[in-house]
mmCIF file of C-alpha atoms in Angstrom:
data_model
loop_
_atom_site.group_PDB
_atom_site.id
_atom_site.type_symbol
_atom_site.label_atom_id
_atom_site.label_comp_id
_atom_site.label_asym_id
_atom_site.label_seq_id
_atom_site.Cartn_x
_atom_site.Cartn_y
_atom_site.Cartn_z
ATOM 1 C CA MET A 10 3.464 27.711 -7.379
ATOM 2 C CA ALA A 11 3.660 24.142 -8.649
ATOM 3 C CA ALA A 12 1.076 21.509 -8.500
ATOM 4 C CA CYS A 13 1.903 17.922 -7.473
ATOM 5 C CA GLN A 14 0.300 15.302 -9.649
ATOM 6 C CA VAL A 15 0.774 12.125 -7.569
ATOM 7 C CA CYS A 16 -2.680 11.839 -6.091
ATOM 8 C CA PHE A 17 -6.161 13.455 -6.036
ATOM 9 C CA ARG A 18 -5.025 16.179 -3.665
ATOM 10 C CA HIS A 19 -2.922 17.976 -6.271
ATOM 11 C CA CYS A 20 -1.307 20.062 -3.679
ATOM 12 C CA SER A 21 -0.286 23.553 -4.756
ATOM 13 C CA LEU A 22 3.118 24.198 -3.405
ATOM 14 C CA SER A 23 5.571 27.151 -3.412
ATOM 15 C CA GLU A 24 9.254 26.672 -3.403
ATOM 16 C CA GLY A 25 10.311 24.673 -0.258
ATOM 17 C CA ASP A 26 6.802 23.814 0.846
ATOM 18 C CA ILE A 27 5.992 20.332 1.970
ATOM 19 C CA GLY A 28 2.841 18.562 0.589
ATOM 20 C CA PHE A 29 0.103 17.012 2.588
ATOM 21 C CA CYS A 30 1.875 13.645 2.492
ATOM 22 C CA GLY A 31 4.969 15.052 4.104
ATOM 23 C CA ALA A 32 7.116 13.495 1.328
ATOM 24 C CA ARG A 33 6.952 15.887 -1.672
ATOM 25 C CA THR A 34 8.329 19.375 -1.967
ATOM 26 C CA VAL A 35 9.221 22.006 -4.605
ATOM 27 C CA ARG A 36 12.873 22.597 -5.587
ATOM 28 C CA ASP A 37 13.755 24.967 -8.355
ATOM 29 C CA GLY A 38 10.108 25.163 -9.367
ATOM 30 C CA LYS A 39 9.775 21.512 -9.848
ATOM 31 C CA VAL A 40 7.792 19.008 -7.578
ATOM 32 C CA ILE A 41 10.085 16.305 -6.269
ATOM 33 C CA ALA A 42 10.274 13.493 -3.858
ATOM 34 C CA TYR A 43 11.551 14.931 -0.546
ATOM 35 C CA ASN A 44 11.934 11.461 0.842
ATOM 36 C CA TYR A 45 13.917 10.009 -2.096
ATOM 37 C CA GLY A 46 16.353 7.396 -0.778
ATOM 38 C CA LYS A 47 15.539 8.183 2.900
ATOM 39 C CA VAL A 48 15.087 4.814 4.399
ATOM 40 C CA SER A 49 13.251 4.368 7.698
ATOM 41 C CA GLY A 50 13.217 0.582 7.886
ATOM 42 C CA LEU A 51 14.807 -2.366 6.279
ATOM 43 C CA ALA A 52 14.034 -6.061 7.008
ATOM 44 C CA LEU A 53 13.964 -9.431 5.377
ATOM 45 C CA ASP A 54 10.374 -10.784 5.704
ATOM 46 C CA PRO A 55 8.421 -13.802 4.638
ATOM 47 C CA ILE A 56 6.553 -12.694 1.396
ATOM 48 C CA GLU A 57 3.301 -13.714 3.176
ATOM 49 C CA LYS A 58 3.771 -10.855 5.632
ATOM 50 C CA LYS A 59 3.140 -8.262 2.834
ATOM 51 C CA PRO A 60 0.544 -10.026 2.652
ATOM 52 C CA LEU A 61 1.192 -11.866 -0.625
ATOM 53 C CA ASN A 62 0.149 -15.460 -0.134
ATOM 54 C CA ASN A 63 0.011 -16.352 -3.891
ATOM 55 C CA PHE A 64 3.192 -14.761 -5.136
ATOM 56 C CA PHE A 65 6.244 -17.067 -4.810
ATOM 57 C CA PRO A 66 4.946 -18.594 -1.474
ATOM 58 C CA GLY A 67 7.568 -19.591 0.971
ATOM 59 C CA SER A 68 10.025 -17.079 -0.146
ATOM 60 C CA TYR A 69 11.449 -14.072 1.483
ATOM 61 C CA ILE A 70 11.652 -10.374 0.465
ATOM 62 C CA LEU A 71 13.620 -7.398 1.459
ATOM 63 C CA SER A 72 11.200 -4.887 2.989
ATOM 64 C CA VAL A 73 12.167 -1.234 2.764
ATOM 65 C CA GLY A 74 10.127 1.890 4.072
ATOM 66 C CA SER A 75 10.642 5.595 3.900
ATOM 67 C CA PHE A 76 8.279 8.194 5.303
ATOM 68 C CA GLY A 77 5.067 10.019 4.320
ATOM 69 C CA CYS A 78 1.524 9.096 3.417
ATOM 70 C CA ASN A 79 -1.443 10.718 1.646
ATOM 71 C CA LEU A 80 -4.066 9.228 3.800
ATOM 72 C CA ARG A 81 -4.828 9.872 7.408
ATOM 73 C CA CYS A 82 -5.949 6.553 8.826
ATOM 74 C CA PRO A 83 -6.646 6.866 12.524
ATOM 75 C CA PHE A 84 -5.820 3.091 12.988
ATOM 76 C CA CYS A 85 -2.370 3.387 11.247
ATOM 77 C CA GLN A 86 0.109 0.848 12.416
ATOM 78 C CA ASN A 87 3.137 2.840 11.192
ATOM 79 C CA ASN A 88 1.968 6.431 11.988
ATOM 80 C CA ASP A 89 5.522 7.224 13.329
ATOM 81 C CA ILE A 90 6.981 7.044 9.883
ATOM 82 C CA SER A 91 3.769 7.858 7.866
ATOM 83 C CA TRP A 92 2.546 11.227 9.228
ATOM 84 C CA SER A 93 4.003 12.163 12.529
ATOM 85 C CA GLU A 94 6.305 15.040 13.713
ATOM 86 C CA GLU A 95 8.993 12.201 14.345
ATOM 87 C CA ALA A 96 8.835 11.372 10.575
ATOM 88 C CA ARG A 97 9.603 15.156 9.744
ATOM 89 C CA ILE A 98 12.517 15.205 12.166
ATOM 90 C CA PHE A 99 13.788 11.886 10.669
ATOM 91 C CA ALA A 100 13.678 13.464 7.217
ATOM 92 C CA GLU A 101 16.219 16.146 8.161
ATOM 93 C CA ASP A 102 18.783 13.749 9.568
ATOM 94 C CA ALA A 103 18.389 10.500 7.450
ATOM 95 C CA LYS A 104 21.291 9.192 5.361
ATOM 96 C CA MET A 105 20.241 8.745 1.722
ATOM 97 C CA VAL A 106 20.474 5.185 0.272
ATOM 98 C CA SER A 107 20.822 5.021 -3.403
ATOM 99 C CA PRO A 108 18.905 2.632 -5.607
ATOM 100 C CA GLU A 109 22.154 0.831 -6.432
ATOM 101 C CA GLU A 110 22.945 0.389 -2.670
ATOM 102 C CA LEU A 111 19.489 -1.019 -2.123
ATOM 103 C CA VAL A 112 19.708 -3.477 -4.964
ATOM 104 C CA GLU A 113 23.106 -4.730 -3.771
ATOM 105 C CA THR A 114 21.721 -5.417 -0.359
ATOM 106 C CA ALA A 115 18.898 -7.313 -1.834
ATOM 107 C CA LEU A 116 21.406 -9.320 -3.839
ATOM 108 C CA ASP A 117 23.435 -9.981 -0.701
ATOM 109 C CA THR A 118 20.347 -11.682 0.896
ATOM 110 C CA ARG A 119 19.588 -14.008 -2.119
ATOM 111 C CA ALA A 120 21.214 -16.900 -0.186
ATOM 112 C CA GLN A 121 18.667 -16.467 2.600
ATOM 113 C CA GLY A 122 15.694 -16.979 0.199
ATOM 114 C CA ASN A 123 15.194 -13.306 -0.891
ATOM 115 C CA ILE A 124 13.472 -12.761 -4.261
ATOM 116 C CA GLY A 125 13.694 -8.959 -4.376
ATOM 117 C CA ILE A 126 12.538 -5.739 -2.849
ATOM 118 C CA ALA A 127 9.172 -4.767 -1.198
ATOM 119 C CA PHE A 128 8.258 -1.123 -0.719
ATOM 120 C CA THR A 129 6.179 -0.939 2.234
ATOM 121 C CA TYR A 130 5.664 0.336 5.880
ATOM 122 C CA ASN A 131 4.776 3.964 4.577
ATOM 123 C CA GLU A 132 2.972 4.714 1.446
ATOM 124 C CA PRO A 133 5.553 4.075 -1.317
ATOM 125 C CA LEU A 134 3.828 6.031 -3.994
ATOM 126 C CA VAL A 135 4.282 9.436 -2.496
ATOM 127 C CA GLY A 136 7.983 8.794 -3.371
ATOM 128 C CA TYR A 137 7.415 6.756 -6.517
ATOM 129 C CA GLU A 138 10.556 8.150 -8.167
ATOM 130 C CA PHE A 139 12.772 6.128 -5.836
ATOM 131 C CA VAL A 140 10.584 3.056 -6.288
ATOM 132 C CA LEU A 141 10.954 3.536 -10.065
ATOM 133 C CA ASP A 142 14.721 3.986 -10.183
ATOM 134 C CA THR A 143 15.222 1.128 -7.958
ATOM 135 C CA ALA A 144 12.831 -1.204 -9.712
ATOM 136 C CA LYS A 145 14.550 -0.594 -13.028
ATOM 137 C CA LEU A 146 17.834 -1.773 -11.532
ATOM 138 C CA ALA A 147 16.174 -4.740 -9.810
ATOM 139 C CA LYS A 148 14.711 -5.993 -12.944
ATOM 140 C CA GLU A 149 18.212 -5.952 -14.681
ATOM 141 C CA ARG A 150 19.470 -8.090 -11.800
ATOM 142 C CA ASP A 151 16.642 -10.485 -11.985
ATOM 143 C CA LEU A 152 15.042 -9.427 -8.685
ATOM 144 C CA LYS A 153 11.325 -8.972 -8.053
ATOM 145 C CA THR A 154 9.828 -5.661 -7.038
ATOM 146 C CA VAL A 155 6.692 -5.546 -4.843
ATOM 147 C CA LEU A 156 4.479 -2.543 -3.856
ATOM 148 C CA VAL A 157 2.434 -2.494 -0.678
ATOM 149 C CA SER A 158 0.193 0.573 -1.204
ATOM 150 C CA ASN A 159 -3.100 2.356 -0.458
ATOM 151 C CA GLY A 160 -3.590 2.746 -4.258
ATOM 152 C CA THR A 161 -4.201 6.459 -3.853
ATOM 153 C CA ALA A 162 -2.402 7.674 -6.956
ATOM 154 C CA GLU A 163 -3.017 8.878 -10.451
ATOM 155 C CA LEU A 164 -2.976 6.391 -13.167
ATOM 156 C CA SER A 165 -0.183 8.433 -14.780
ATOM 157 C CA VAL A 166 1.980 7.385 -11.819
ATOM 158 C CA LEU A 167 1.018 3.751 -12.194
ATOM 159 C CA ALA A 168 1.847 3.877 -15.910
ATOM 160 C CA GLU A 169 5.321 4.837 -15.072
ATOM 161 C CA ILE A 170 6.093 2.397 -12.518
ATOM 162 C CA VAL A 171 4.047 -0.710 -13.495
ATOM 163 C CA PRO A 172 6.306 -2.023 -16.281
ATOM 164 C CA TYR A 173 8.840 -2.669 -13.483
ATOM 165 C CA ILE A 174 6.467 -4.010 -10.620
ATOM 166 C CA ASP A 175 5.948 -7.758 -10.345
ATOM 167 C CA ALA A 176 3.295 -7.791 -7.552
ATOM 168 C CA MET A 177 1.253 -5.412 -5.311
ATOM 169 C CA ASN A 178 -0.813 -5.747 -2.230
ATOM 170 C CA ILE A 179 -3.318 -2.831 -2.374
ATOM 171 C CA ASP A 180 -5.540 -1.761 0.492
ATOM 172 C CA LEU A 181 -9.128 -1.606 -0.451
ATOM 173 C CA LYS A 182 -10.079 -0.038 3.004
ATOM 174 C CA GLY A 183 -13.918 -0.075 2.550
ATOM 175 C CA PHE A 184 -16.408 0.160 -0.036
ATOM 176 C CA THR A 185 -18.300 3.369 0.607
ATOM 177 C CA ASP A 186 -17.306 6.847 -0.311
ATOM 178 C CA GLU A 187 -18.397 8.039 3.187
ATOM 179 C CA TYR A 188 -15.926 5.778 4.976
ATOM 180 C CA TYR A 189 -13.048 6.941 2.708
ATOM 181 C CA ASP A 190 -13.943 10.700 3.099
ATOM 182 C CA ARG A 191 -14.752 10.836 6.790
ATOM 183 C CA LEU A 192 -12.318 8.338 8.302
ATOM 184 C CA LEU A 193 -9.448 8.291 5.921
ATOM 185 C CA GLY A 194 -9.407 11.439 4.099
ATOM 186 C CA GLY A 195 -9.053 9.594 0.973
ATOM 187 C CA SER A 196 -10.782 8.778 -2.529
ATOM 188 C CA ARG A 197 -12.427 5.490 -2.931
ATOM 189 C CA LYS A 198 -12.737 6.168 -6.670
ATOM 190 C CA GLN A 199 -9.022 6.865 -7.107
ATOM 191 C CA ALA A 200 -8.243 3.637 -5.172
ATOM 192 C CA MET A 201 -10.648 1.546 -7.316
ATOM 193 C CA ASP A 202 -9.294 3.018 -10.511
ATOM 194 C CA PHE A 203 -5.849 2.271 -9.473
ATOM 195 C CA ILE A 204 -6.659 -1.347 -8.648
ATOM 196 C CA ALA A 205 -8.649 -1.865 -11.851
ATOM 197 C CA GLU A 206 -5.716 -0.749 -13.959
ATOM 198 C CA ALA A 207 -3.075 -2.544 -11.785
ATOM 199 C CA VAL A 208 -4.655 -5.868 -12.207
ATOM 200 C CA LYS A 209 -4.201 -5.665 -15.854
ATOM 201 C CA HIS A 210 -0.420 -5.557 -15.565
ATOM 202 C CA CYS A 211 0.847 -7.490 -12.516
ATOM 203 C CA HIS A 212 -0.058 -9.825 -9.740
ATOM 204 C CA VAL A 213 -2.334 -8.171 -7.288
ATOM 205 C CA GLU A 214 -3.816 -9.169 -3.977
ATOM 206 C CA LEU A 215 -6.091 -6.888 -1.849
ATOM 207 C CA THR A 216 -6.412 -6.351 1.869
ATOM 208 C CA THR A 217 -9.460 -4.898 3.781
ATOM 209 C CA LEU A 218 -9.012 -4.063 7.513
ATOM 210 C CA ILE A 219 -12.369 -4.626 9.201
ATOM 211 C CA ILE A 220 -13.126 -1.771 11.684
ATOM 212 C CA PRO A 221 -16.023 -2.482 14.089
ATOM 213 C CA GLY A 222 -18.998 -0.244 13.373
ATOM 214 C CA GLU A 223 -17.343 1.262 10.273
ATOM 215 C CA ASN A 224 -16.886 -1.166 7.353
ATOM 216 C CA ASP A 225 -18.056 -4.395 8.772
ATOM 217 C CA GLY A 226 -21.435 -4.798 7.166
ATOM 218 C CA GLU A 227 -22.198 -7.869 5.174
ATOM 219 C CA GLU A 228 -23.868 -5.927 2.376
ATOM 220 C CA GLU A 229 -20.871 -3.735 1.905
ATOM 221 C CA MET A 230 -18.602 -6.906 1.698
ATOM 222 C CA ARG A 231 -21.030 -8.389 -0.786
ATOM 223 C CA GLU A 232 -20.774 -5.298 -2.880
ATOM 224 C CA MET A 233 -17.003 -5.183 -2.646
ATOM 225 C CA SER A 234 -16.497 -8.862 -3.478
ATOM 226 C CA ALA A 235 -18.857 -8.489 -6.491
ATOM 227 C CA TRP A 236 -16.789 -5.709 -7.809
ATOM 228 C CA ILE A 237 -13.557 -7.630 -7.371
ATOM 229 C CA HIS A 238 -15.214 -10.666 -9.059
ATOM 230 C CA GLY A 239 -15.977 -8.443 -12.079
ATOM 231 C CA LEU A 240 -12.255 -7.508 -12.265
ATOM 232 C CA GLU A 241 -11.432 -11.203 -12.221
ATOM 233 C CA VAL A 242 -13.779 -12.046 -15.080
ATOM 234 C CA ALA A 243 -12.545 -9.137 -17.154
ATOM 235 C CA ASN A 244 -8.916 -10.027 -16.629
ATOM 236 C CA GLY A 245 -9.177 -13.850 -16.494
ATOM 237 C CA LYS A 246 -7.267 -14.110 -13.122
ATOM 238 C CA ASN A 247 -8.081 -14.625 -9.508
ATOM 239 C CA ILE A 248 -7.500 -11.605 -7.202
ATOM 240 C CA PRO A 249 -6.874 -12.914 -3.614
ATOM 241 C CA LEU A 250 -8.609 -10.842 -0.868
ATOM 242 C CA HIS A 251 -7.221 -10.648 2.540
ATOM 243 C CA ILE A 252 -9.782 -9.769 5.226
ATOM 244 C CA SER A 253 -7.929 -8.664 8.339
ATOM 245 C CA ARG A 254 -8.799 -8.141 11.972
ATOM 246 C CA PHE A 255 -8.462 -4.694 13.617
ATOM 247 C CA PHE A 256 -6.787 -4.157 16.867
ATOM 248 C CA PRO A 257 -7.114 -0.841 18.829
ATOM 249 C CA ARG A 258 -4.140 1.425 18.231
ATOM 250 C CA PHE A 259 -2.884 5.034 17.483
ATOM 251 C CA LYS A 260 -6.027 7.352 17.569
ATOM 252 C CA MET A 261 -8.600 4.495 17.403
ATOM 253 C CA THR A 262 -8.618 3.035 20.833
ATOM 254 C CA ASP A 263 -12.338 3.787 21.357
ATOM 255 C CA ARG A 264 -13.451 0.189 20.386
ATOM 256 C CA ASN A 265 -12.375 -3.392 20.886
ATOM 257 C CA ALA A 266 -10.610 -5.494 18.454
ATOM 258 C CA THR A 267 -12.843 -6.914 15.642
ATOM 259 C CA ASP A 268 -14.611 -9.988 16.801
ATOM 260 C CA VAL A 269 -12.981 -12.996 15.150
ATOM 261 C CA ARG A 270 -16.385 -14.357 14.308
ATOM 262 C CA LYS A 271 -17.219 -11.328 12.371
ATOM 263 C CA VAL A 272 -14.031 -11.638 10.371
ATOM 264 C CA TYR A 273 -14.838 -15.317 9.525
ATOM 265 C CA ARG A 274 -18.364 -14.496 8.580
ATOM 266 C CA LEU A 275 -17.369 -11.594 6.296
ATOM 267 C CA ALA A 276 -14.882 -14.108 4.693
ATOM 268 C CA GLU A 277 -17.893 -16.502 4.028
ATOM 269 C CA VAL A 278 -19.750 -13.547 2.413
ATOM 270 C CA ALA A 279 -16.646 -12.762 0.229
ATOM 271 C CA ARG A 280 -16.534 -16.383 -0.935
ATOM 272 C CA GLU A 281 -19.971 -16.120 -2.421
ATOM 273 C CA GLU A 282 -18.060 -14.270 -5.248
ATOM 274 C CA LEU A 283 -14.408 -14.943 -4.692
ATOM 275 C CA GLU A 284 -12.401 -18.314 -4.995
ATOM 276 C CA ILE A 285 -9.439 -17.032 -2.929
ATOM 277 C CA VAL A 286 -10.157 -15.294 0.547
ATOM 278 C CA TYR A 287 -7.824 -15.158 3.329
ATOM 279 C CA THR A 288 -8.385 -14.123 7.051
ATOM 280 C CA GLY A 289 -5.597 -12.199 8.805
ATOM 281 C CA ASN A 290 -4.754 -11.343 12.508
ATOM 282 C CA CYS A 291 -7.201 -13.916 13.795
#
């Protein structure tokens, strides 16, 4: 048996087993990224779509996704590649893209305003080895590397990759342990520890999707924004917060989209502590 050390789950795996995330396995007694180089999506996006509004605004970035995720959000927008049976089938047939090939593709789109590569769509940290190998090459070619993540990873993983990461958008999905445990199957503490460390090393913006009846309380937002402000003071930098509107999808079609007035009100609450607050999907 071998224990995966990427996130709080520490999956104990036998040879050939697949971890909870669907993206890690054991080969020759060693835990490796089963999804290494297996690309499920590639698109040239405005940087603001990540969303990163305060990192080279107006530029474009090559977005790349693989498959696998270590959370189980019932409102997932990319469940088909994150944790579906289709993702496992895709894994068997996908052609591997090397870090060198991905960097060359990014360089080919520089004339279209591309500044680098964003690892997104699924959870990139469950295959952090591919992120690391690609980001090292990208830095050599003066390309930026962006991570769009749920922040559910050990600090040892962050320590490996962060010297090569220029910016992150990290989901802070809510601010209670109950929400993370019951709805997402995650660890709020691990996400918060990851964010607190990442802010020390690169540009970080945060996103919170507001789910009606779940994480939409004003007091919760007040506590969250106060915590973020504490990080700002400690690190001498602003941390933009994106407060985003939920739409019914996947396994969460039992409620309406978030009331736009609620999103705007929570943004007002967040601005009691934070200078830079955006509203999304409104």
